[in-house]
Structures are given as C-alpha cells and as structure tokens.
Amino acid sequence: MTRYNIKETEEKWRNYWEDQKCFEATPNKDKEKYYVLEMFPYPSGRIHVGHVRNYALGDVVARYKRAKGFNVLHPMGWDAFGLPAENAAIDNNRHPGEWTYENIAAMRVQLKAMGLSLDWSKELATCHPQYYRHEQKMFLDFLKKGIAYRKEAIVNWDPVENTVLANEQVVDGKGWRSGAPVERKKLNQWSLKITDYAEDLLEGLDTLDRWPEKVRTMQSNWIGKSQGLQFKWDLVGSDEQIDVYTTRPDTIFGASFVGLALDHPLTEKLASGKDGFDRFKSQCEAVGTSEAAIEQAEKIGFDTGHKVKHPFIEGLELPVYIANFILMDYGTGAIFACPAHDQRDLDFARKYNLDVKPVVLPENEPNLTIESVAYTGEGKIANSEFLNGLSIEDAKSEIIKRIEDMGRGQGTTNYRLRDWGISRQRYWGCPIPVVYRDSDGACIPVPEDQLPVELPEDVSFDKPGNPLDHHPTWKYTTCPETGEPATRETDTFDTFFESSWYFARYCDPRNESEAFDADKANYWTPVDQYIGGVEHAVLHLLYSRFFTRALSDCGYLKTKEPFSGLYTQGMVGHVTYKDEDDKWVYPKDVVKNDDGTFTHAQTGKPVAQGKPIKMSKSKKNVIDPQDILDTYGADAARMFVLSDSPPGRDFEWSENGVDGAWKYINKLYRIVSERLDNLPEIDAEYSGTFSDGATKLRQKSHQTILAIAEDIEAFHMNKMVARIRELSNMIEAFKASDAGDFWALREAFEIMTICMNPMIPHLAEEIWKMIGHSTPLVDTSWPTADETLLTSDTIDLGVQVNGKVKATITLPKDADQSVAQEVALANDHVIRAMADKTMRKFIYVPNRIVNIVVG
RNA sequence: GCGGGUGUGGUGGAAUUGGUAGACGCGCUGGAUUCAAAAUCCAGUUUCCUUUGGAAGUGCGAGUUCGAGUCUCGCCACCCGCACCA
C-alpha cells in the first residue's frame, strides 16, 4: 500500500486549480452571487496563525457556497499602508515601499501554499498609486459634498523628536523612542463628517441581522445616541454664559458645580493667569489623548473662582471648575455636575469638598445617604421644589419644558460619535490631494486630471517627523488655478481610509478610469460574508459602513451596507516562556523535560512557562505557520485551526493538535485506499436490500450531509470536524460483504469526500479521484440528503426520578404516554429509585424525557 | 474608568437552545504488533464512596422550574475595544 504523499499531492491539486482558473469570478446574472471576504492582511512579512485561521475559515464558506451552486467571489489583497513600514524604515534603513512589496511577495507565496480558493486575478495593494488615486478622487468628491472639512484637532506630540505619536507609541505618557513626556498639540487637520450619518448608521444596525449581536451593541454604544438638554448658565458678574449639555436634567436641583473641558473656548478666559492654573494645565496635558488614558487618570480640577447662577434656585451660586474628565468632543464640552447621581461627579466632589445632595430617592429608601457610591437607579425626585414626587422621566420633560420656556436652551439629541479625523503626519500613506497657495493660504483641491498625487520615492528617515515635509522638492508646486507658488498638503490619509472601500475595488480591481464600474460593484456588493477579528468590531466596520454611504451619496454605487453578513473570530494565543533573566523565549527554543519543567534548547538553562496570551512578536510566543505548512501540509494546518475551538472564541495553539490533524489526514487516505476493491461503478443503480450495518451507515452518511451544512452555515467548524470523524469512524468499523454493503460504502465515501472538501480540499480531490471520478471535486455540487434516512424508528430516552436521571429506556419514535409510562415504571433502576414512595406526577415529553415526581 | 465578551474532565471542546452533561479530539493508562523503536490497531479514562450499586458535578452564591451548563439576580476571574496599531 502506498503512503499518502502530502507534499506532492497537495502541490498537484493547487497547480490544477490555478491552471484551470477554477476560482476566477465574473459577474453572471443567471447565477446567485455570493461574496466571501476575509479582512485583508497587513503585509508584515510572514503570515501568522491568526491569518491561517481567518483564511481557512473563509475558505470553508467559499468552497461550500460554490458547491451549493453560488457564483462565488473570494478575493485577496493587501492593506499595505501603515506605521510598521515606517518603523522598518527607521530601524533597518529600508524604504517603506520596498519593504512592503517584498513582504507582499513573501506572504503571497505562503497564502498560496494554503490552497485557498482565492481569485488571485483580483489581488490589490492599497499602497499602489493605481489604488490610491481613486481614493484621492473620492476625497475630492467628499470635499465638494461637504463630507470632508478641516478643523483643529489634538494630537500626541513628542517634543524631543518633534513628531506626532500614535496612541500605541505613547507608553505611560511618554514617547516610545524618546522617553520624553508627551504633550498635547493642536493641529489643523482633515475630518470626515461621519456625525452627519450617525442616525442612519444607528438605524442601519437593525437591518444587519447576520451580524453578531455583540458587534451591533458595541457600534450602537459607540454612536451613543442620547436625549438630553442643552442650556445656558449665567456667569456671575459677566455677560458670559456657559452652555452645558446634560442627559440628567432631572437632577438640576442636585447640581453642585459647573465644569468645563480644558480646551473649552471659555477656559483660558476664566482661568488663565490664575494661581496654579499653568501647573494644572500641564498636569492635564501630560495625560495622553486616548479616552482610556483620560478616563483612568485621576480626576482633577481647577477652581476658576467664578460662579454661575442656578437657573431655578434664587440666590444659589455654583463654582465653575475646569476638569480633566470633561471631553470637549462630547456635547458642548461643559457640564453641570450632580455628584449624588453620577460616580465621576461624586469622586470629584469628594476630592474638592463640594456639596452632595441626593435628589432621586429609591422607593424603598427615603433616607438615602450618599457615601462613596453614587445612586444611579430608579426613583422619585425629592429636594427639588416643583419636581418633587415626579418620576425621573417626567422630571426630565418638565425641566426641558421650563428651560425652553425661559429661552435658556432646548431638549436635544446628542451623539457620542465624533467626526473621523483622517490626517496623519506620516509618509507611508495616501497623500491628501490639496495644495495651499502661498500668497493667501487658500486651500485648492488638486484637479482630477492631475491625480494621482504620488508619493516621492526618494525619502529619508534620518530625522524624525514627516519625510514628506522634509523632502527637498516634493511639496513645492504651483496653484492649479493661478499658477502661483503653492505648497502641497504633506499629511496623508489614515489607513482606515483604504480599508473602507477595498471590498468594492475587488469587484473591478484593474479599472484605471474609475474606482470601480458601478454595475460590477452593484452585482457583487454587499459582501455576503465578511470574516475577521473581533478587534475591528467598532472602528473599521463603522468607518466602512459610513464610507459606503458616503460613496453612494456621491454616486459611486447603490449599496448602503457593505457587509450583510459578519463573523468575528477570536484571538490566537500561545503560552509564553521566560528565562532566568526575565527575557522572553521562543516556544521552538524550549524543551519540555520529563518532570514537567522546561529548559532552553540551546543554553540548557531553566525556562518558566507563563499563561497563554495573544501571540505577539514582542512576547516571542509566536508560531510560524510556515513550519506547520512545510512539516504537515496545508490540509493538516487548515484542519487543526478549524477543529480545536469554535471560531468565535479565542484559540490556543498547541503542537499536539496539528500532529493529531496530520495523523487523521493520513488515516483518511488509508481508510479509503484499503477499501477500493469491490466498489460499484460511479452512478451504479442498486435496488436490492441493505443489511442492518449498511442501513446504519447510510443513515449516518445522510445525517452528515445535513449536519455539516448546518455547521458551516453556523460557523461551527469544530463540530464539522467531529461529524467527519464520526462518519469516517463508522466507515472504518464497517465490514462490507454483500453488494448492498459496497454500494453503501461508495455512497459513504462520496458523501464524506464532498463534505470534507471545504476543509481539506487537497486530500478530498485526491480521494475523489481514487474512487474513480474523472471530473474534479471542485466542480461537484453538494449532495441532497434522503429524508427517509434521517431518523430512526426507536429513541433512547432518559428517565428521571425527581429530576435525576436513573435509567435509559428505548421507545418507539413518538410513543404514547401510556407506552412510555408502562416501560418506565417496569425498569429496575426506576423501581429502585422510587422505592416505597408514591408517584405524584408523570411527566413525558415525547422523544425527549420522562420525569417521575415522587414523594 | 466606560463599552462588549468568555468561564464545562488532566486538556481543546460538545450538549437537538429548558429535557440522558462530557459527542469528537488531544493527553494519559493497559494490551496487541515489533529484535527494538516509530507508526498502527484494541480496551479504558469526570470525581468521590462502603463499587453487580450509589453520591456529587458545568467559575462562586442565591432564585425560578417537574427538570437549569442553558433562564433571573448578585459576585469573582480572564480576554477584546476605547477614536493616530492594524
């Protein structure tokens, strides 16, 4: 018997699929389309296990849908702009473009080795001018439509390197390279008006019924729609007013101070020059710009000494503080605080000894006192004059009405969502196609016929900051309108810009005159199944939804929602290892000893095993999938990443697992190759009877057809693996002796092969050929299950006594209660369990359970 | 801090969505085969007990129900996101 030659066989089939162009897709109105897309990778240099998992998962769907008769589009490309390329440029003196294209070439080879059913003719790279020229055009269209605009925004500024830092480059409030405390800096930057679409993006979530509930919830919370009141407080001894926004107008009588954001327009006016303000300001500015950093920072404030008049309590004046936890981007950048019913306000009030007056009392606690925990629950209003006794909701309406009558403000809808800042002070991104005329500073869009504005090749990363800005000539140009000297915008787009429309570009990736042909895009989009990491649940997915709407509004396509189905996979983790010097060690350099301890393979020194965490290069707990592909082959690698965990959950890499998958691949080959004798011809008729064993096998085969289809549709790939194993276990145990047996065996082989094809396509093709087929499996459609074989005549069901299982009985399917009762009560175990007690109740759920209540 | 999620044997996980907890694997134990090993095959494997039987058991603590891994409430632990990482 020949052994399965994995390397040779897998390569043979990959070449076949490629030569036959099996996966090249073209629009075809006669067929139902199905667009499968996995989030495209950043070309970091090597694929990682997370990629293998993501693409194996998508490939199961793509191959399954193809077998189900759909016209499948399944493309691949590269999210090629981004920071790591610039870091490589700085660290290794490589040009970002060169580095990126090399990485793409290397990763393409790796992905191809996985045997994915990808249409490589649609491949794209976002760093290519033929890609980004179209998004420059989109930007110009957004500009015309008022979707793009300029405003001041705050960035992390490294004062030593004179450069803007990404949030991830800020470590403990310091620049990651310089170690200098980060400062906040205001820059004039481009933004997109995603807030104009807030309501539509929120409502659209209801239509996304094939998205995970959790992602929709996260997006909904991110958009953060709230109903509230915006109204003005009069500043004592001044004409100034402070416009605040609150979602709790009902607590107005519990207000103890008014707070302003540090960058609120009034802040400087009220506080500058005051004792300690500069110190307070620098304390606030030392905290990074990320919301997490701001929220977790200690709440501090500065008393401006100014007071405002309470709108309803005659003579009451409240202090005005500047506080670090108030965000200029939310509401009006000013609040009134009711410490009794808001935790942040309470923490602040305790710190600065401000009043805490409860104004909402829970029904059962009329003497509520607040210590260190604010009361945010339901209740009735108290200590609030005309509001006393009202519910929270009624009090809100009442206050809004009175404020509106006073002409002091109005009830408003507010969103937490902020506009999308798209300017980046970096080289490796798409240039923003505008110039600034030197004479008057006017911002002039680059005319469409001058696109693309290409990145210069000759850049240096010798000094920190944006190389485009340092470039000797690139930014100096002329005004397209007047011909006067002008300076190019040196900022580039946020890389989320590229990933917001790539799925549409795949529909027509070589189009030079436009981003994509509308007919083609309207045929393929929306993406029917999008698959990627849950870490993209909010930003990338929300930006893409917005972008698609904006493109629709600019006439690019008709689609509103880019992804009608979404699946989010979990992270891939691995245990970590550290040596005696607390340095991370690669798993492949660790040897496990017989006593369970670990030592370093080279040095022989002891190594400590740490808990599994998300794979990352810095922790060295990475596995190179290339080693797996080389050693075990693509099918084993694919099978392993699909089999061990449900795809939605985090997944922990283990060496044993791949080994098990590899053994199984070999075993499958053996099972089939040892049973090829006496198989009937393909499509041979059989009208005789079947042995019991053959009937059981046929039942299992047909149940498997349905079970696997259901598993795939529900993304239960780990269960799919179990089903295949169950079927192959049964085939292995089956001893065929008569014609019916061999007929059933061929049927089982065929069903098993088609069903396992989405997961392990190379072996499936090979087996398909072994059992005599001359047409390829890739063109074979999914079988139909024979309904009559799906159920059996008898059911084993459990018998409980007082809710505890005591016995198992066998009943005819759908047996009557009288039959069930008779059989159950005759069972020895049941008799013993009931002992001398009397039956109070007999519960029978046909085909499910019997429960006898005794007492 | 805020938002979202996860928790079941030694281990990855399954459980017809309220109805026989542990499918299918990994590991381990014993056996067969072998000069030996690898590979392969067979058997066993939740825990505990007074073992032809019985009890307990799904992160912890309550509750609803004839019946709870599944529903409700309150905790604990871990993971993801927080707008310039992708």
Coordinates of N, CA, C and O in Angstrom, one line a residue, chain A residues 650-749:
Chain A
D650 N -11.5 32.6 21.5 CA -10.1 32.6 21.4 C -9.5 31.2 21.3 O -10.2 30.3 21.8
F651 N -8.4 31.1 20.8 CA -7.9 29.8 20.4 C -6.5 29.7 20.9 O -5.7 30.6 20.7
E652 N -6.1 28.6 21.5 CA -4.8 28.4 22.0 C -4.0 27.4 21.2 O -4.5 26.3 21.0
W653 N -2.9 27.8 20.7 CA -2.1 27.0 19.8 C -1.5 25.9 20.6 O -0.9 26.1 21.7
S654 N -1.5 24.7 20.1 CA -0.8 23.6 20.7 C -0.2 22.7 19.7 O -0.8 22.4 18.6
E655 N 1.0 22.2 19.9 CA 1.7 21.5 18.9 C 1.1 20.1 18.7 O 1.0 19.6 17.6
N656 N 0.5 19.5 19.8 CA -0.1 18.2 19.7 C -1.3 18.2 18.7 O -1.5 17.2 18.1
G657 N -2.0 19.3 18.7 CA -3.2 19.4 17.9 C -2.9 19.2 16.4 O -3.6 18.5 15.7
V658 N -1.8 19.9 15.9 CA -1.5 19.8 14.5 C -1.1 18.3 14.2 O -1.5 17.8 13.1
D659 N -0.4 17.8 15.1 CA 0.1 16.4 14.9 C -1.1 15.5 14.8 O -1.2 14.6 13.9
G660 N -2.1 15.7 15.6 CA -3.4 14.9 15.5 C -4.1 15.1 14.2 O -4.5 14.1 13.6
A661 N -4.1 16.3 13.7 CA -4.8 16.5 12.4 C -4.0 15.8 11.3 O -4.6 15.2 10.4
W662 N -2.7 15.9 11.4 CA -1.8 15.2 10.4 C -2.1 13.7 10.4 O -2.2 13.1 9.3
K663 N -2.1 13.1 11.6 CA -2.4 11.7 11.6 C -3.7 11.4 11.0 O -3.9 10.3 10.3
Y664 N -4.7 12.2 11.2 CA -6.0 11.9 10.7 C -6.0 12.0 9.2 O -6.7 11.2 8.5
I665 N -5.3 13.0 8.6 CA -5.2 13.1 7.2 C -4.7 11.8 6.6 O -5.3 11.2 5.6
N666 N -3.6 11.3 7.2 CA -3.1 10.0 6.7 C -4.0 8.8 6.9 O -4.1 7.9 6.1
K667 N -4.7 8.9 8.0 CA -5.7 7.8 8.3 C -6.8 7.8 7.3 O -7.2 6.7 6.8
L668 N -7.3 8.9 6.9 CA -8.4 9.0 6.0 C -8.0 8.4 4.6 O -8.7 7.6 4.0
Y669 N -6.8 8.8 4.2 CA -6.2 8.2 3.0 C -6.2 6.7 3.1 O -6.5 6.0 2.1
R670 N -5.7 6.2 4.2 CA -5.6 4.8 4.4 C -6.9 4.1 4.4 O -7.1 3.0 3.7
I671 N -7.9 4.7 5.1 CA -9.2 4.1 5.2 C -9.8 3.9 3.8 O -10.3 2.8 3.4
V672 N -9.6 4.9 2.9 CA -10.2 4.8 1.6 C -9.4 3.8 0.7 O -9.9 2.9 0.1
S673 N -8.1 4.0 0.7 CA -7.3 3.2 -0.2 C -7.3 1.7 0.1 O -7.2 0.9 -0.8
E674 N -7.6 1.4 1.4 CA -7.7 -0.1 1.7 C -9.1 -0.7 1.3 O -9.3 -1.9 1.5
R675 N -10.0 0.2 0.9 CA -11.4 -0.3 0.7 C -11.9 0.0 -0.7 O -13.1 0.2 -1.0
L676 N -10.9 0.0 -1.7 CA -11.3 0.4 -3.0 C -11.8 -0.8 -3.8 O -12.6 -0.7 -4.8
D677 N -11.5 -2.1 -3.4 CA -11.9 -3.3 -4.1 C -13.4 -3.4 -3.9 O -14.0 -3.1 -2.9
N678 N -14.0 -4.0 -5.0 CA -15.5 -4.3 -5.0 C -16.4 -3.1 -4.9 O -17.6 -3.3 -4.8
L679 N -15.9 -1.9 -5.0 CA -16.8 -0.7 -5.0 C -17.6 -0.8 -6.4 O -17.0 -1.1 -7.4
P680 N -18.9 -0.5 -6.3 CA -19.6 -0.4 -7.6 C -19.2 0.7 -8.4 O -18.5 1.6 -7.9
E681 N -19.6 0.7 -9.7 CA -19.2 1.8 -10.6 C -19.9 3.1 -10.1 O -20.9 3.1 -9.4
I682 N -19.3 4.2 -10.6 CA -20.0 5.5 -10.2 C -21.4 5.5 -10.8 O -21.6 5.1 -12.0
D683 N -22.3 6.0 -10.1 CA -23.7 6.2 -10.5 C -24.4 4.8 -10.8 O -25.5 4.8 -11.4
A684 N -23.8 3.7 -10.3 CA -24.5 2.4 -10.5 C -25.8 2.4 -9.7 O -25.9 2.9 -8.6
E685 N -26.8 1.7 -10.3 CA -28.1 1.6 -9.6 C -28.0 0.4 -8.6 O -27.3 -0.5 -8.9
Y686 N -28.8 0.5 -7.5 CA -28.9 -0.7 -6.7 C -30.3 -0.8 -6.2 O -30.8 0.2 -5.6
S687 N -31.0 -1.9 -6.4 CA -32.4 -2.0 -6.0 C -32.6 -3.1 -5.0 O -33.7 -3.3 -4.6
G688 N -31.5 -3.7 -4.5 CA -31.7 -4.8 -3.5 C -31.9 -4.2 -2.1 O -32.1 -3.1 -1.9
T689 N -31.8 -5.1 -1.2 CA -32.0 -4.7 0.2 C -30.6 -4.4 0.9 O -29.6 -4.8 0.3
F690 N -30.7 -3.7 2.0 CA -29.5 -3.4 2.7 C -29.4 -4.1 4.1 O -30.4 -4.3 4.7
S691 N -28.2 -4.5 4.4 CA -28.0 -5.1 5.7 C -28.2 -4.1 6.8 O -28.2 -2.9 6.5
D692 N -28.4 -4.5 8.1 CA -28.5 -3.5 9.2 C -27.4 -2.5 9.2 O -27.5 -1.3 9.4
G693 N -26.2 -3.1 9.1 CA -25.0 -2.3 9.1 C -25.0 -1.3 8.0 O -24.6 -0.1 8.2
A694 N -25.3 -1.7 6.8 CA -25.4 -0.8 5.6 C -26.4 0.3 5.9 O -26.2 1.5 5.5
T695 N -27.6 -0.1 6.4 CA -28.6 0.9 6.7 C -28.1 2.0 7.7 O -28.3 3.2 7.5
K696 N -27.4 1.5 8.7 CA -26.9 2.4 9.7 C -25.9 3.4 9.1 O -25.9 4.6 9.4
L697 N -25.0 2.8 8.2 CA -24.0 3.6 7.6 C -24.7 4.7 6.7 O -24.3 5.8 6.6
R698 N -25.7 4.2 6.0 CA -26.4 5.2 5.1 C -27.1 6.3 5.9 O -27.1 7.4 5.5
Q699 N -27.7 5.9 7.0 CA -28.3 6.9 7.9 C -27.2 8.0 8.3 O -27.4 9.2 8.2
K700 N -26.1 7.4 8.7 CA -25.0 8.3 9.2 C -24.6 9.2 8.0 O -24.4 10.4 8.2
S701 N -24.4 8.7 6.8 CA -24.0 9.5 5.7 C -24.9 10.6 5.4 O -24.5 11.8 5.3
H702 N -26.2 10.3 5.4 CA -27.2 11.3 5.0 C -27.4 12.3 6.2 O -27.6 13.5 5.9
Q703 N -27.3 11.9 7.4 CA -27.3 12.8 8.5 C -26.1 13.8 8.4 O -26.2 15.0 8.7
T704 N -25.0 13.2 8.0 CA -23.8 14.0 7.9 C -23.9 15.2 6.9 O -23.5 16.3 7.1
I705 N -24.6 14.9 5.8 CA -24.8 15.9 4.7 C -25.5 17.1 5.4 O -25.1 18.3 5.2
L706 N -26.5 16.9 6.1 CA -27.3 18.0 6.7 C -26.5 18.6 7.9 O -26.5 19.9 8.0
A707 N -25.9 17.8 8.7 CA -25.3 18.3 9.9 C -24.1 19.2 9.5 O -23.9 20.3 10.1
I708 N -23.4 18.8 8.5 CA -22.2 19.6 8.1 C -22.7 20.9 7.4 O -22.1 22.0 7.7
A709 N -23.7 20.9 6.6 CA -24.2 22.1 6.0 C -24.7 23.1 7.1 O -24.3 24.2 7.1
E710 N -25.3 22.5 8.1 CA -25.8 23.4 9.2 C -24.6 23.9 10.0 O -24.5 25.1 10.4
D711 N -23.6 23.1 10.2 CA -22.4 23.5 11.0 C -21.7 24.6 10.2 O -21.3 25.6 10.8
I712 N -21.6 24.5 8.9 CA -20.8 25.5 8.2 C -21.6 26.8 8.2 O -21.1 27.9 8.4
E713 N -22.9 26.7 8.0 CA -23.7 28.0 7.9 C -23.7 28.7 9.3 O -23.8 29.9 9.3
A714 N -23.5 27.9 10.4 CA -23.5 28.5 11.7 C -22.0 28.7 12.2 O -21.8 29.1 13.3
F715 N -21.1 28.5 11.3 CA -19.6 28.7 11.6 C -19.2 27.7 12.8 O -18.3 28.1 13.5
H716 N -19.8 26.6 12.9 CA -19.4 25.6 13.9 C -18.4 24.6 13.3 O -18.7 23.5 13.1
M717 N -17.3 25.2 12.9 CA -16.3 24.4 12.1 C -15.7 23.2 13.0 O -15.4 22.2 12.4
N718 N -15.6 23.5 14.3 CA -15.1 22.4 15.1 C -16.1 21.2 15.2 O -15.6 20.1 15.3
K719 N -17.4 21.5 15.1 CA -18.3 20.4 15.1 C -18.3 19.7 13.7 O -18.5 18.5 13.7
M720 N -18.1 20.5 12.7 CA -18.0 19.9 11.4 C -16.9 18.8 11.4 O -17.1 17.8 10.8
V721 N -15.8 19.2 12.0 CA -14.7 18.2 12.0 C -15.1 16.9 12.8 O -14.9 15.8 12.3
A722 N -15.8 17.1 13.9 CA -16.3 16.0 14.7 C -17.2 15.1 13.8 O -17.2 13.9 13.9
R723 N -18.1 15.7 13.0 CA -19.0 15.0 12.2 C -18.3 14.1 11.2 O -18.6 12.9 10.9
I724 N -17.3 14.7 10.5 CA -16.5 13.9 9.6 C -15.8 12.8 10.2 O -15.8 11.6 9.7
R725 N -15.3 13.0 11.4 CA -14.6 11.9 12.1 C -15.6 10.8 12.5 O -15.3 9.6 12.4
E726 N -16.8 11.2 12.9 CA -17.8 10.2 13.3 C -18.1 9.3 12.1 O -18.2 8.1 12.2
L727 N -18.3 10.0 10.9 CA -18.6 9.2 9.7 C -17.4 8.3 9.3 O -17.6 7.1 9.0
S728 N -16.2 8.8 9.4 CA -15.1 8.0 9.0 C -14.8 6.9 10.0 O -14.4 5.8 9.6
N729 N -15.1 7.2 11.3 CA -15.0 6.1 12.3 C -16.0 4.9 11.9 O -15.6 3.8 12.1
M730 N -17.1 5.3 11.5 CA -18.1 4.3 11.2 C -17.7 3.5 9.9 O -17.9 2.3 9.9
I731 N -17.2 4.3 9.0 CA -16.7 3.6 7.7 C -15.6 2.6 8.1 O -15.6 1.5 7.6
E732 N -14.8 3.0 9.0 CA -13.6 2.2 9.4 C -14.1 0.9 10.0 O -13.6 -0.2 9.8
A733 N -15.1 1.0 10.8 CA -15.6 -0.1 11.6 C -16.5 -1.0 10.7 O -16.8 -2.2 11.1
F734 N -17.0 -0.5 9.6 CA -17.9 -1.2 8.8 C -17.3 -2.3 8.0 O -16.3 -2.1 7.3
K735 N -17.8 -3.5 8.1 CA -17.2 -4.6 7.3 C -18.2 -4.9 6.1 O -19.3 -5.5 6.4
A736 N -17.8 -4.5 4.9 CA -18.7 -4.7 3.8 C -18.6 -6.2 3.3 O -17.5 -6.7 3.1
S737 N -19.7 -6.8 3.0 CA -19.6 -8.2 2.5 C -20.5 -8.4 1.3 O -20.2 -9.2 0.4
D738 N -21.7 -7.8 1.2 CA -22.5 -8.0 0.0 C -22.6 -6.8 -0.9 O -22.1 -5.7 -0.6
A739 N -23.3 -6.9 -2.0 CA -23.4 -5.9 -3.0 C -24.0 -4.6 -2.4 O -23.5 -3.5 -2.6
G740 N -25.0 -4.7 -1.5 CA -25.6 -3.6 -0.9 C -24.6 -2.9 0.0 O -24.6 -1.6 0.1
D741 N -23.8 -3.6 0.7 CA -22.8 -3.1 1.6 C -21.8 -2.2 0.8 O -21.5 -1.1 1.2
F742 N -21.4 -2.7 -0.3 CA -20.4 -2.0 -1.1 C -21.0 -0.8 -1.8 O -20.4 0.3 -1.9
W743 N -22.3 -0.9 -2.1 CA -23.0 0.3 -2.6 C -23.1 1.4 -1.5 O -22.8 2.5 -1.8
A744 N -23.4 1.0 -0.3 CA -23.5 1.9 0.8 C -22.1 2.5 1.1 O -22.0 3.7 1.5
L745 N -21.1 1.7 0.9 CA -19.7 2.2 1.2 C -19.3 3.3 0.2 O -18.8 4.3 0.6
R746 N -19.6 3.0 -1.1 CA -19.3 4.0 -2.1 C -20.1 5.3 -1.8 O -19.5 6.4 -1.8
E747 N -21.3 5.1 -1.4 CA -22.1 6.3 -1.1 C -21.5 7.1 0.1 O -21.4 8.3 0.0
A748 N -21.1 6.4 1.1 CA -20.5 7.0 2.3 C -19.2 7.7 1.9 O -18.9 8.8 2.3
F749 N -18.4 7.1 1.0 CA -17.1 7.7 0.6 C -17.4 9.0 -0.2 O -16.8 10.0 0.1

